[in-house]
mmCIF file of N, CA and C and ligand atoms in Angstrom:
data_model
loop_
_atom_site.group_PDB
_atom_site.id
_atom_site.type_symbol
_atom_site.label_atom_id
_atom_site.label_comp_id
_atom_site.label_asym_id
_atom_site.label_seq_id
_atom_site.Cartn_x
_atom_site.Cartn_y
_atom_site.Cartn_z
ATOM 1 N N MET U 1 44.002 20.035 -5.385
ATOM 2 C CA MET U 1 43.657 21.047 -4.376
ATOM 3 C C MET U 1 43.553 22.429 -5.029
ATOM 4 N N ALA U 2 42.442 23.082 -4.754
ATOM 5 C CA ALA U 2 42.250 24.408 -5.326
ATOM 6 C C ALA U 2 41.146 25.115 -4.564
ATOM 7 N N VAL U 3 41.270 26.433 -4.497
ATOM 8 C CA VAL U 3 40.181 27.203 -3.884
ATOM 9 C C VAL U 3 39.017 27.225 -4.867
ATOM 10 N N GLU U 4 37.852 26.833 -4.392
ATOM 11 C CA GLU U 4 36.641 26.805 -5.214
ATOM 12 C C GLU U 4 35.545 27.613 -4.520
ATOM 13 N N THR U 5 34.593 28.089 -5.331
ATOM 14 C CA THR U 5 33.390 28.710 -4.774
ATOM 15 C C THR U 5 32.203 27.881 -5.211
ATOM 16 N N THR U 6 31.315 27.583 -4.274
ATOM 17 C CA THR U 6 30.163 26.739 -4.555
ATOM 18 C C THR U 6 28.880 27.441 -4.131
ATOM 19 N N LEU U 7 27.771 27.052 -4.750
ATOM 20 C CA LEU U 7 26.475 27.613 -4.363
ATOM 21 C C LEU U 7 25.803 26.706 -3.333
ATOM 22 N N VAL U 8 25.446 27.322 -2.209
ATOM 23 C CA VAL U 8 24.615 26.642 -1.205
ATOM 24 C C VAL U 8 23.275 27.360 -1.172
ATOM 25 N N LEU U 9 22.198 26.594 -1.114
ATOM 26 C CA LEU U 9 20.892 27.179 -0.816
ATOM 27 C C LEU U 9 20.395 26.585 0.483
ATOM 28 N N VAL U 10 19.989 27.462 1.418
ATOM 29 C CA VAL U 10 19.156 26.992 2.521
ATOM 30 C C VAL U 10 17.743 27.050 1.965
ATOM 31 N N LYS U 11 17.121 25.871 1.807
ATOM 32 C CA LYS U 11 15.824 25.776 1.134
ATOM 33 C C LYS U 11 14.717 26.343 2.038
ATOM 34 N N PRO U 12 13.516 26.517 1.486
ATOM 35 C CA PRO U 12 12.438 27.146 2.276
ATOM 36 C C PRO U 12 12.153 26.453 3.616
ATOM 37 N N ASP U 13 12.360 25.139 3.691
ATOM 38 C CA ASP U 13 12.142 24.464 4.983
ATOM 39 C C ASP U 13 13.182 24.897 6.008
ATOM 40 N N GLY U 14 14.423 25.053 5.572
ATOM 41 C CA GLY U 14 15.490 25.486 6.481
ATOM 42 C C GLY U 14 15.297 26.923 6.933
ATOM 43 N N VAL U 15 14.904 27.787 5.984
ATOM 44 C CA VAL U 15 14.645 29.196 6.343
ATOM 45 C C VAL U 15 13.465 29.250 7.320
ATOM 46 N N GLY U 16 12.389 28.515 6.988
ATOM 47 C CA GLY U 16 11.187 28.544 7.823
ATOM 48 C C GLY U 16 11.417 28.010 9.219
ATOM 49 N N ARG U 17 12.328 27.059 9.352
ATOM 50 C CA ARG U 17 12.604 26.488 10.673
ATOM 51 C C ARG U 17 13.681 27.268 11.441
ATOM 52 N N GLY U 18 14.142 28.369 10.853
ATOM 53 C CA GLY U 18 15.099 29.223 11.573
ATOM 54 C C GLY U 18 16.493 28.631 11.651
ATOM 55 N N LEU U 19 16.892 27.890 10.601
ATOM 56 C CA LEU U 19 18.183 27.200 10.639
ATOM 57 C C LEU U 19 19.297 27.921 9.872
ATOM 58 N N CYS U 20 19.001 29.113 9.323
ATOM 59 C CA CYS U 20 20.026 29.805 8.504
ATOM 60 C C CYS U 20 21.302 30.056 9.304
ATOM 61 N N GLY U 21 21.149 30.608 10.486
ATOM 62 C CA GLY U 21 22.327 30.953 11.299
ATOM 63 C C GLY U 21 23.165 29.728 11.601
ATOM 64 N N GLU U 22 22.498 28.659 11.977
ATOM 65 C CA GLU U 22 23.168 27.402 12.302
ATOM 66 C C GLU U 22 23.958 26.870 11.099
ATOM 67 N N ILE U 23 23.350 26.949 9.935
ATOM 68 C CA ILE U 23 23.984 26.389 8.734
ATOM 69 C C ILE U 23 25.165 27.257 8.298
ATOM 70 N N VAL U 24 24.972 28.580 8.314
ATOM 71 C CA VAL U 24 26.091 29.481 7.983
ATOM 72 C C VAL U 24 27.237 29.255 8.963
ATOM 73 N N ALA U 25 26.909 29.117 10.253
ATOM 74 C CA ALA U 25 27.947 28.947 11.282
ATOM 75 C C ALA U 25 28.766 27.676 11.029
ATOM 76 N N ARG U 26 28.108 26.620 10.594
ATOM 77 C CA ARG U 26 28.849 25.374 10.330
ATOM 78 C C ARG U 26 29.897 25.574 9.245
ATOM 79 N N PHE U 27 29.498 26.252 8.157
ATOM 80 C CA PHE U 27 30.457 26.470 7.067
ATOM 81 C C PHE U 27 31.582 27.411 7.516
ATOM 82 N N GLU U 28 31.228 28.441 8.261
ATOM 83 C CA GLU U 28 32.259 29.378 8.731
ATOM 84 C C GLU U 28 33.228 28.700 9.701
ATOM 85 N N ARG U 29 32.703 27.901 10.586
ATOM 86 C CA ARG U 29 33.559 27.201 11.565
ATOM 87 C C ARG U 29 34.530 26.259 10.863
ATOM 88 N N ARG U 30 34.062 25.668 9.786
ATOM 89 C CA ARG U 30 34.922 24.759 9.021
ATOM 90 C C ARG U 30 36.112 25.505 8.432
ATOM 91 N N GLY U 31 35.926 26.821 8.195
ATOM 92 C CA GLY U 31 37.004 27.612 7.598
ATOM 93 C C GLY U 31 36.659 28.153 6.232
ATOM 94 N N TYR U 32 35.440 27.852 5.759
ATOM 95 C CA TYR U 32 35.014 28.422 4.486
ATOM 96 C C TYR U 32 34.639 29.883 4.690
ATOM 97 N N VAL U 33 34.659 30.627 3.590
ATOM 98 C CA VAL U 33 34.416 32.067 3.635
ATOM 99 C C VAL U 33 33.181 32.376 2.795
ATOM 100 N N LEU U 34 32.330 33.252 3.295
ATOM 101 C CA LEU U 34 31.157 33.684 2.519
ATOM 102 C C LEU U 34 31.578 34.751 1.538
ATOM 103 N N ARG U 35 31.272 34.526 0.263
ATOM 104 C CA ARG U 35 31.571 35.553 -0.749
ATOM 105 C C ARG U 35 30.293 36.214 -1.235
ATOM 106 N N GLY U 36 29.143 35.674 -0.864
ATOM 107 C CA GLY U 36 27.865 36.275 -1.234
ATOM 108 C C GLY U 36 26.761 35.669 -0.403
ATOM 109 N N ALA U 37 25.722 36.455 -0.125
ATOM 110 C CA ALA U 37 24.554 35.944 0.599
ATOM 111 C C ALA U 37 23.337 36.762 0.183
ATOM 112 N N ARG U 38 22.276 36.078 -0.202
ATOM 113 C CA ARG U 38 21.028 36.759 -0.605
ATOM 114 C C ARG U 38 19.840 35.940 -0.116
ATOM 115 N N LEU U 39 18.907 36.604 0.549
ATOM 116 C CA LEU U 39 17.651 35.949 0.916
ATOM 117 C C LEU U 39 16.631 36.334 -0.148
ATOM 118 N N ILE U 40 16.196 35.355 -0.937
ATOM 119 C CA ILE U 40 15.309 35.689 -2.059
ATOM 120 C C ILE U 40 14.235 34.624 -2.253
ATOM 121 N N ARG U 41 13.121 35.069 -2.784
ATOM 122 C CA ARG U 41 12.092 34.118 -3.220
ATOM 123 C C ARG U 41 12.221 34.000 -4.729
ATOM 124 N N ILE U 42 12.628 32.857 -5.218
ATOM 125 C CA ILE U 42 12.915 32.733 -6.647
ATOM 126 C C ILE U 42 11.646 32.448 -7.438
ATOM 127 N N THR U 43 11.699 32.808 -8.710
ATOM 128 C CA THR U 43 10.562 32.549 -9.606
ATOM 129 C C THR U 43 10.608 31.095 -10.062
ATOM 130 N N LYS U 44 9.475 30.636 -10.598
ATOM 131 C CA LYS U 44 9.433 29.265 -11.133
ATOM 132 C C LYS U 44 10.422 29.119 -12.288
ATOM 133 N N ALA U 45 10.582 30.179 -13.075
ATOM 134 C CA ALA U 45 11.509 30.126 -14.219
ATOM 135 C C ALA U 45 12.938 29.890 -13.728
ATOM 136 N N VAL U 46 13.337 30.606 -12.696
ATOM 137 C CA VAL U 46 14.691 30.414 -12.150
ATOM 138 C C VAL U 46 14.811 29.020 -11.532
ATOM 139 N N ALA U 47 13.761 28.585 -10.849
ATOM 140 C CA ALA U 47 13.788 27.256 -10.228
ATOM 141 C C ALA U 47 13.943 26.165 -11.296
ATOM 142 N N ARG U 48 13.235 26.317 -12.412
ATOM 143 C CA ARG U 48 13.321 25.306 -13.484
ATOM 144 C C ARG U 48 14.726 25.274 -14.086
ATOM 145 N N GLN U 49 15.336 26.480 -14.202
ATOM 146 C CA GLN U 49 16.712 26.537 -14.721
ATOM 147 C C GLN U 49 17.681 25.900 -13.730
ATOM 148 N N HIS U 50 17.483 26.247 -12.448
ATOM 149 C CA HIS U 50 18.379 25.726 -11.410
ATOM 150 C C HIS U 50 18.362 24.195 -11.399
ATOM 151 N N TYR U 51 17.159 23.620 -11.516
ATOM 152 C CA TYR U 51 17.010 22.162 -11.451
ATOM 153 C C TYR U 51 16.888 21.537 -12.845
ATOM 154 N N ALA U 52 17.462 22.181 -13.867
ATOM 155 C CA ALA U 52 17.318 21.718 -15.260
ATOM 156 C C ALA U 52 17.713 20.251 -15.433
ATOM 157 N N GLU U 53 18.735 19.803 -14.695
ATOM 158 C CA GLU U 53 19.194 18.405 -14.853
ATOM 159 C C GLU U 53 18.111 17.396 -14.473
ATOM 160 N N HIS U 54 17.114 17.840 -13.693
ATOM 161 C CA HIS U 54 16.057 16.919 -13.241
ATOM 162 C C HIS U 54 14.788 17.010 -14.074
ATOM 163 N N LYS U 55 14.829 17.857 -15.130
ATOM 164 C CA LYS U 55 13.649 18.004 -15.991
ATOM 165 C C LYS U 55 13.237 16.646 -16.549
ATOM 166 N N GLY U 56 11.933 16.355 -16.518
ATOM 167 C CA GLY U 56 11.457 15.077 -17.037
ATOM 168 C C GLY U 56 11.313 14.006 -15.972
ATOM 169 N N LYS U 57 11.922 14.213 -14.804
ATOM 170 C CA LYS U 57 11.786 13.223 -13.731
ATOM 171 C C LYS U 57 10.435 13.408 -13.035
ATOM 172 N N PRO U 58 9.900 12.342 -12.443
ATOM 173 C CA PRO U 58 8.546 12.428 -11.865
ATOM 174 C C PRO U 58 8.426 13.447 -10.735
ATOM 175 N N PHE U 59 9.538 13.773 -10.057
ATOM 176 C CA PHE U 59 9.458 14.699 -8.928
ATOM 177 C C PHE U 59 9.805 16.140 -9.294
ATOM 178 N N PHE U 60 10.009 16.397 -10.612
ATOM 179 C CA PHE U 60 10.465 17.734 -11.032
ATOM 180 C C PHE U 60 9.478 18.838 -10.628
ATOM 181 N N ALA U 61 8.188 18.629 -10.866
ATOM 182 C CA ALA U 61 7.198 19.672 -10.557
ATOM 183 C C ALA U 61 7.157 19.947 -9.050
ATOM 184 N N ASP U 62 7.227 18.889 -8.246
ATOM 185 C CA ASP U 62 7.232 19.062 -6.787
ATOM 186 C C ASP U 62 8.472 19.837 -6.331
ATOM 187 N N LEU U 63 9.594 19.541 -6.987
ATOM 188 C CA LEU U 63 10.862 20.198 -6.664
ATOM 189 C C LEU U 63 10.747 21.711 -6.904
ATOM 190 N N VAL U 64 10.201 22.054 -8.066
ATOM 191 C CA VAL U 64 10.042 23.473 -8.426
ATOM 192 C C VAL U 64 9.042 24.140 -7.479
ATOM 193 N N ASP U 65 7.931 23.462 -7.180
ATOM 194 C CA ASP U 65 6.932 24.030 -6.255
ATOM 195 C C ASP U 65 7.557 24.264 -4.881
ATOM 196 N N PHE U 66 8.333 23.308 -4.423
ATOM 197 C CA PHE U 66 8.893 23.426 -3.069
ATOM 198 C C PHE U 66 9.919 24.546 -2.971
ATOM 199 N N ILE U 67 10.813 24.639 -3.935
ATOM 200 C CA ILE U 67 11.911 25.619 -3.841
ATOM 201 C C ILE U 67 11.386 27.058 -4.036
ATOM 202 N N THR U 68 10.169 27.161 -4.606
ATOM 203 C CA THR U 68 9.556 28.493 -4.777
ATOM 204 C C THR U 68 8.479 28.762 -3.713
ATOM 205 N N SER U 69 8.350 27.876 -2.733
ATOM 206 C CA SER U 69 7.256 28.011 -1.756
ATOM 207 C C SER U 69 7.544 29.052 -0.676
ATOM 208 N N GLY U 70 8.764 29.538 -0.615
ATOM 209 C CA GLY U 70 9.149 30.545 0.379
ATOM 210 C C GLY U 70 10.555 31.003 0.049
ATOM 211 N N PRO U 71 11.077 31.930 0.829
ATOM 212 C CA PRO U 71 12.425 32.422 0.529
ATOM 213 C C PRO U 71 13.504 31.358 0.726
ATOM 214 N N VAL U 72 14.565 31.481 -0.067
ATOM 215 C CA VAL U 72 15.765 30.662 0.122
ATOM 216 C C VAL U 72 16.918 31.601 0.481
ATOM 217 N N LEU U 73 17.869 31.094 1.244
ATOM 218 C CA LEU U 73 19.099 31.849 1.484
ATOM 219 C C LEU U 73 20.160 31.290 0.551
ATOM 220 N N ALA U 74 20.552 32.113 -0.438
ATOM 221 C CA ALA U 74 21.590 31.706 -1.386
ATOM 222 C C ALA U 74 22.940 32.179 -0.856
ATOM 223 N N LEU U 75 23.883 31.249 -0.796
ATOM 224 C CA LEU U 75 25.215 31.550 -0.262
ATOM 225 C C LEU U 75 26.280 31.158 -1.277
ATOM 226 N N ALA U 76 27.245 32.019 -1.499
ATOM 227 C CA ALA U 76 28.435 31.657 -2.253
ATOM 228 C C ALA U 76 29.506 31.347 -1.216
ATOM 229 N N VAL U 77 29.897 30.085 -1.159
ATOM 230 C CA VAL U 77 30.790 29.598 -0.100
ATOM 231 C C VAL U 77 32.124 29.215 -0.739
ATOM 232 N N ALA U 78 33.208 29.806 -0.245
ATOM 233 C CA ALA U 78 34.516 29.594 -0.872
ATOM 234 C C ALA U 78 35.494 28.938 0.086
ATOM 235 N N GLY U 79 36.417 28.182 -0.488
ATOM 236 C CA GLY U 79 37.475 27.570 0.313
ATOM 237 C C GLY U 79 38.124 26.441 -0.449
ATOM 238 N N GLU U 80 39.160 25.887 0.143
ATOM 239 C CA GLU U 80 39.897 24.779 -0.465
ATOM 240 C C GLU U 80 38.952 23.591 -0.709
ATOM 241 N N ASP U 81 38.839 23.172 -1.943
ATOM 242 C CA ASP U 81 37.972 22.032 -2.309
ATOM 243 C C ASP U 81 36.559 22.166 -1.747
ATOM 244 N N ALA U 82 36.021 23.393 -1.817
ATOM 245 C CA ALA U 82 34.736 23.685 -1.160
ATOM 246 C C ALA U 82 33.568 22.905 -1.767
ATOM 247 N N ILE U 83 33.634 22.569 -3.057
ATOM 248 C CA ILE U 83 32.473 21.918 -3.685
ATOM 249 C C ILE U 83 32.218 20.551 -3.041
ATOM 250 N N ALA U 84 33.249 19.728 -2.972
ATOM 251 C CA ALA U 84 33.089 18.404 -2.355
ATOM 252 C C ALA U 84 32.944 18.525 -0.841
ATOM 253 N N GLY U 85 33.668 19.460 -0.235
ATOM 254 C CA GLY U 85 33.623 19.611 1.224
ATOM 255 C C GLY U 85 32.249 19.993 1.719
ATOM 256 N N VAL U 86 31.602 20.902 1.003
ATOM 257 C CA VAL U 86 30.245 21.315 1.380
ATOM 258 C C VAL U 86 29.281 20.148 1.206
ATOM 259 N N ARG U 87 29.421 19.393 0.122
ATOM 260 C CA ARG U 87 28.538 18.237 -0.105
ATOM 261 C C ARG U 87 28.699 17.217 1.032
ATOM 262 N N THR U 88 29.924 17.016 1.477
ATOM 263 C CA THR U 88 30.141 16.085 2.591
ATOM 264 C C THR U 88 29.454 16.593 3.855
ATOM 265 N N MET U 89 29.555 17.890 4.103
ATOM 266 C CA MET U 89 28.906 18.462 5.296
ATOM 267 C C MET U 89 27.383 18.397 5.207
ATOM 268 N N MET U 90 26.841 18.428 3.981
ATOM 269 C CA MET U 90 25.379 18.356 3.803
ATOM 270 C C MET U 90 24.839 16.969 4.109
ATOM 271 N N GLY U 91 25.597 15.937 3.792
ATOM 272 C CA GLY U 91 25.125 14.562 3.975
ATOM 273 C C GLY U 91 24.401 14.041 2.748
ATOM 274 N N ALA U 92 24.029 12.762 2.794
ATOM 275 C CA ALA U 92 23.377 12.099 1.657
ATOM 276 C C ALA U 92 22.069 12.795 1.298
ATOM 277 N N THR U 93 21.716 12.719 0.015
ATOM 278 C CA THR U 93 20.506 13.388 -0.484
ATOM 279 C C THR U 93 19.264 12.975 0.308
ATOM 280 N N ASN U 94 19.112 11.683 0.547
ATOM 281 C CA ASN U 94 17.955 11.213 1.313
ATOM 282 C C ASN U 94 18.317 11.181 2.800
ATOM 283 N N PRO U 95 17.648 12.014 3.600
ATOM 284 C CA PRO U 95 18.007 12.111 5.020
ATOM 285 C C PRO U 95 17.972 10.780 5.767
ATOM 286 N N LYS U 96 17.264 9.796 5.209
ATOM 287 C CA LYS U 96 17.283 8.514 5.934
ATOM 288 C C LYS U 96 18.657 7.846 5.841
ATOM 289 N N ASP U 97 19.456 8.294 4.877
ATOM 290 C CA ASP U 97 20.820 7.767 4.732
ATOM 291 C C ASP U 97 21.892 8.753 5.199
ATOM 292 N N SER U 98 21.489 9.943 5.642
ATOM 293 C CA SER U 98 22.473 10.979 6.007
ATOM 294 C C SER U 98 23.034 10.689 7.391
ATOM 295 N N ALA U 99 24.351 10.738 7.486
ATOM 296 C CA ALA U 99 24.996 10.437 8.770
ATOM 297 C C ALA U 99 24.733 11.546 9.780
ATOM 298 N N PRO U 100 24.559 11.184 11.050
ATOM 299 C CA PRO U 100 24.518 12.201 12.103
ATOM 300 C C PRO U 100 25.803 13.031 12.032
ATOM 301 N N GLY U 101 25.679 14.318 12.311
ATOM 302 C CA GLY U 101 26.843 15.200 12.182
ATOM 303 C C GLY U 101 26.812 15.966 10.882
ATOM 304 N N THR U 102 26.059 15.450 9.897
ATOM 305 C CA THR U 102 25.854 16.209 8.662
ATOM 306 C C THR U 102 24.598 17.080 8.835
ATOM 307 N N ILE U 103 24.459 18.068 7.969
ATOM 308 C CA ILE U 103 23.307 18.976 8.098
ATOM 309 C C ILE U 103 22.007 18.196 7.932
ATOM 310 N N ARG U 104 21.926 17.397 6.873
ATOM 311 C CA ARG U 104 20.689 16.640 6.653
ATOM 312 C C ARG U 104 20.515 15.568 7.731
ATOM 313 N N GLY U 105 21.602 14.971 8.161
ATOM 314 C CA GLY U 105 21.538 13.934 9.192
ATOM 315 C C GLY U 105 21.106 14.485 10.538
ATOM 316 N N ASP U 106 21.361 15.760 10.759
ATOM 317 C CA ASP U 106 20.994 16.368 12.049
ATOM 318 C C ASP U 106 19.630 17.050 12.020
ATOM 319 N N TYR U 107 19.163 17.496 10.836
ATOM 320 C CA TYR U 107 17.964 18.349 10.824
ATOM 321 C C TYR U 107 16.830 17.876 9.923
ATOM 322 N N ALA U 108 17.032 16.807 9.163
ATOM 323 C CA ALA U 108 15.999 16.450 8.178
ATOM 324 C C ALA U 108 15.610 14.977 8.269
ATOM 325 N N THR U 109 14.372 14.697 7.873
ATOM 326 C CA THR U 109 13.923 13.299 7.780
ATOM 327 C C THR U 109 13.327 12.980 6.411
ATOM 328 N N LEU U 110 12.993 14.007 5.627
ATOM 329 C CA LEU U 110 12.266 13.784 4.374
ATOM 330 C C LEU U 110 13.129 14.130 3.157
ATOM 331 N N LEU U 111 13.067 13.275 2.140
ATOM 332 C CA LEU U 111 13.823 13.500 0.898
ATOM 333 C C LEU U 111 13.456 14.830 0.243
ATOM 334 N N GLY U 112 12.164 15.138 0.238
ATOM 335 C CA GLY U 112 11.714 16.366 -0.428
ATOM 336 C C GLY U 112 11.934 17.631 0.393
ATOM 337 N N GLU U 113 12.268 17.462 1.661
ATOM 338 C CA GLU U 113 12.511 18.623 2.541
ATOM 339 C C GLU U 113 13.820 18.384 3.270
ATOM 340 N N ASN U 114 14.910 18.504 2.492
ATOM 341 C CA ASN U 114 16.211 18.125 3.046
ATOM 342 C C ASN U 114 17.124 19.327 3.265
ATOM 343 N N ILE U 115 16.511 20.507 3.492
ATOM 344 C CA ILE U 115 17.168 21.679 4.109
ATOM 345 C C ILE U 115 18.146 22.455 3.235
ATOM 346 N N VAL U 116 19.014 21.731 2.527
ATOM 347 C CA VAL U 116 20.080 22.444 1.802
ATOM 348 C C VAL U 116 20.293 21.895 0.389
ATOM 349 N N HIS U 117 20.799 22.774 -0.458
ATOM 350 C CA HIS U 117 21.310 22.419 -1.785
ATOM 351 C C HIS U 117 22.783 22.796 -1.824
ATOM 352 N N GLY U 118 23.600 22.004 -2.508
ATOM 353 C CA GLY U 118 24.988 22.375 -2.760
ATOM 354 C C GLY U 118 25.373 21.928 -4.157
ATOM 355 N N SER U 119 26.112 22.772 -4.873
ATOM 356 C CA SER U 119 26.536 22.414 -6.240
ATOM 357 C C SER U 119 27.329 21.107 -6.213
ATOM 358 N N ASP U 120 27.168 20.298 -7.301
ATOM 359 C CA ASP U 120 27.801 18.972 -7.276
ATOM 360 C C ASP U 120 29.065 18.868 -8.129
ATOM 361 N N SER U 121 29.452 19.945 -8.811
ATOM 362 C CA SER U 121 30.666 19.902 -9.649
ATOM 363 C C SER U 121 31.074 21.344 -9.956
ATOM 364 N N ARG U 122 32.257 21.487 -10.538
ATOM 365 C CA ARG U 122 32.695 22.852 -10.912
ATOM 366 C C ARG U 122 31.768 23.465 -11.961
ATOM 367 N N ALA U 123 31.339 22.648 -12.913
ATOM 368 C CA ALA U 123 30.452 23.170 -13.958
ATOM 369 C C ALA U 123 29.117 23.589 -13.351
ATOM 370 N N SER U 124 28.567 22.784 -12.440
ATOM 371 C CA SER U 124 27.306 23.147 -11.788
ATOM 372 C C SER U 124 27.482 24.410 -10.953
ATOM 373 N N ALA U 125 28.583 24.495 -10.223
ATOM 374 C CA ALA U 125 28.814 25.667 -9.372
ATOM 375 C C ALA U 125 28.851 26.945 -10.212
ATOM 376 N N ARG U 126 29.569 26.879 -11.317
ATOM 377 C CA ARG U 126 29.678 28.052 -12.195
ATOM 378 C C ARG U 126 28.297 28.467 -12.691
ATOM 379 N N ARG U 127 27.542 27.500 -13.172
ATOM 380 C CA ARG U 127 26.213 27.759 -13.738
ATOM 381 C C ARG U 127 25.255 28.274 -12.659
ATOM 382 N N GLU U 128 25.244 27.631 -11.507
ATOM 383 C CA GLU U 128 24.289 27.975 -10.448
ATOM 384 C C GLU U 128 24.644 29.310 -9.788
ATOM 385 N N LEU U 129 25.931 29.590 -9.621
ATOM 386 C CA LEU U 129 26.317 30.874 -9.015
ATOM 387 C C LEU U 129 25.864 32.034 -9.899
ATOM 388 N N LYS U 130 25.950 31.840 -11.219
ATOM 389 C CA LYS U 130 25.536 32.875 -12.167
ATOM 390 C C LYS U 130 24.034 33.145 -12.052
ATOM 391 N N LEU U 131 23.296 32.079 -11.778
ATOM 392 C CA LEU U 131 21.838 32.193 -11.680
ATOM 393 C C LEU U 131 21.416 32.966 -10.413
ATOM 394 N N PHE U 132 22.102 32.724 -9.319
ATOM 395 C CA PHE U 132 21.713 33.332 -8.039
ATOM 396 C C PHE U 132 22.462 34.619 -7.734
ATOM 397 N N PHE U 133 23.613 34.814 -8.368
ATOM 398 C CA PHE U 133 24.390 36.048 -8.177
ATOM 399 C C PHE U 133 24.730 36.616 -9.557
ATOM 400 N N PRO U 134 23.682 37.073 -10.293
ATOM 401 C CA PRO U 134 23.907 37.495 -11.681
ATOM 402 C C PRO U 134 24.817 38.715 -11.797
ATOM 403 N N ASP U 135 24.943 39.469 -10.728
ATOM 404 C CA ASP U 135 25.836 40.642 -10.771
ATOM 405 C C ASP U 135 27.264 40.265 -10.449
ATOM 406 N N GLY U 136 27.535 38.985 -10.213
ATOM 407 C CA GLY U 136 28.871 38.547 -9.868
ATOM 408 C C GLY U 136 29.112 38.588 -8.370
ATOM 409 N N LEU U 137 30.290 38.152 -7.965
ATOM 410 C CA LEU U 137 30.636 38.101 -6.545
ATOM 411 C C LEU U 137 31.700 39.148 -6.255
ATOM 412 N N LEU U 138 31.765 39.588 -5.026
ATOM 413 C CA LEU U 138 32.790 40.572 -4.637
ATOM 414 C C LEU U 138 34.167 39.895 -4.592
HETATM 415 P P1 LIG F 1 21.189 16.755 -4.124
HETATM 416 O O1 LIG F 1 20.300 17.852 -3.583
HETATM 417 O O2 LIG F 1 21.798 15.934 -3.008
HETATM 418 O O3 LIG F 1 22.203 17.249 -5.115
HETATM 419 P P2 LIG F 1 19.695 15.731 -6.408
HETATM 420 O O4 LIG F 1 19.746 14.323 -6.893
HETATM 421 O O5 LIG F 1 20.371 16.778 -7.220
HETATM 422 O O6 LIG F 1 20.238 15.720 -4.894
HETATM 423 O O7 LIG F 1 18.136 16.095 -6.239
HETATM 424 C C1 LIG F 1 17.745 17.427 -6.002
HETATM 425 C C2 LIG F 1 16.696 17.412 -4.914
HETATM 426 O O8 LIG F 1 15.538 16.748 -5.397
HETATM 427 C C3 LIG F 1 17.100 16.641 -3.661
HETATM 428 O O9 LIG F 1 17.819 17.439 -2.750
HETATM 429 C C4 LIG F 1 15.777 16.174 -3.109
HETATM 430 O O10 LIG F 1 15.166 17.192 -2.296
HETATM 431 C C5 LIG F 1 14.922 16.018 -4.368
HETATM 432 N N1 LIG F 1 14.854 14.621 -4.822
HETATM 433 C C6 LIG F 1 15.873 13.877 -5.318
HETATM 434 N N2 LIG F 1 15.440 12.641 -5.677
HETATM 435 C C7 LIG F 1 14.125 12.615 -5.393
HETATM 436 C C8 LIG F 1 13.099 11.613 -5.542
HETATM 437 O O11 LIG F 1 13.343 10.494 -5.990
HETATM 438 N N3 LIG F 1 11.844 11.969 -5.142
HETATM 439 C C9 LIG F 1 11.545 13.189 -4.621
HETATM 440 N N4 LIG F 1 12.469 14.166 -4.470
HETATM 441 C C10 LIG F 1 13.745 13.878 -4.847
HETATM 442 MG MG1 LIG F 2 21.930 18.044 -6.980
#
């Protein structure tokens, strides 16, 4: 058990569908605390760095195109075991497997448009938070 900070992105589909407030509210209601929030349109270079682990996969180019297709809401979300807790609240990567009650299970049907990103480990969180909040967190 430890207080962790994780990176959440509301992807361009979530921003475009007006789901930012709903998604932030879910994390806040759970008891997590926002330590940073930025609405930004990221460059392809930042997108490629963010998704570096997927480089070489057949869907990598689509992933980069999609995440740069409109603004994302980047959130630094903190709380007890927040990295795993946020992932549980997001639901399975493919919305066809996401349980109702999860963000993807409630709002998404497509693998490529699954509303949210959340860091998957402490190392990923550290790396991704630096990319989206280069000036650090308050
Ligand atoms: P995650 O977002 O649940 O961590 P990852 O495996 O890290 O899932 O994949 C990153 C994103 O890439 C997913 O959220 C999804 O939108 C997309 N993605 C993952 N696998 C595929 C695939 O096989 N085809 C197309 N898009 C995929
Ligand atoms: Mg991932």
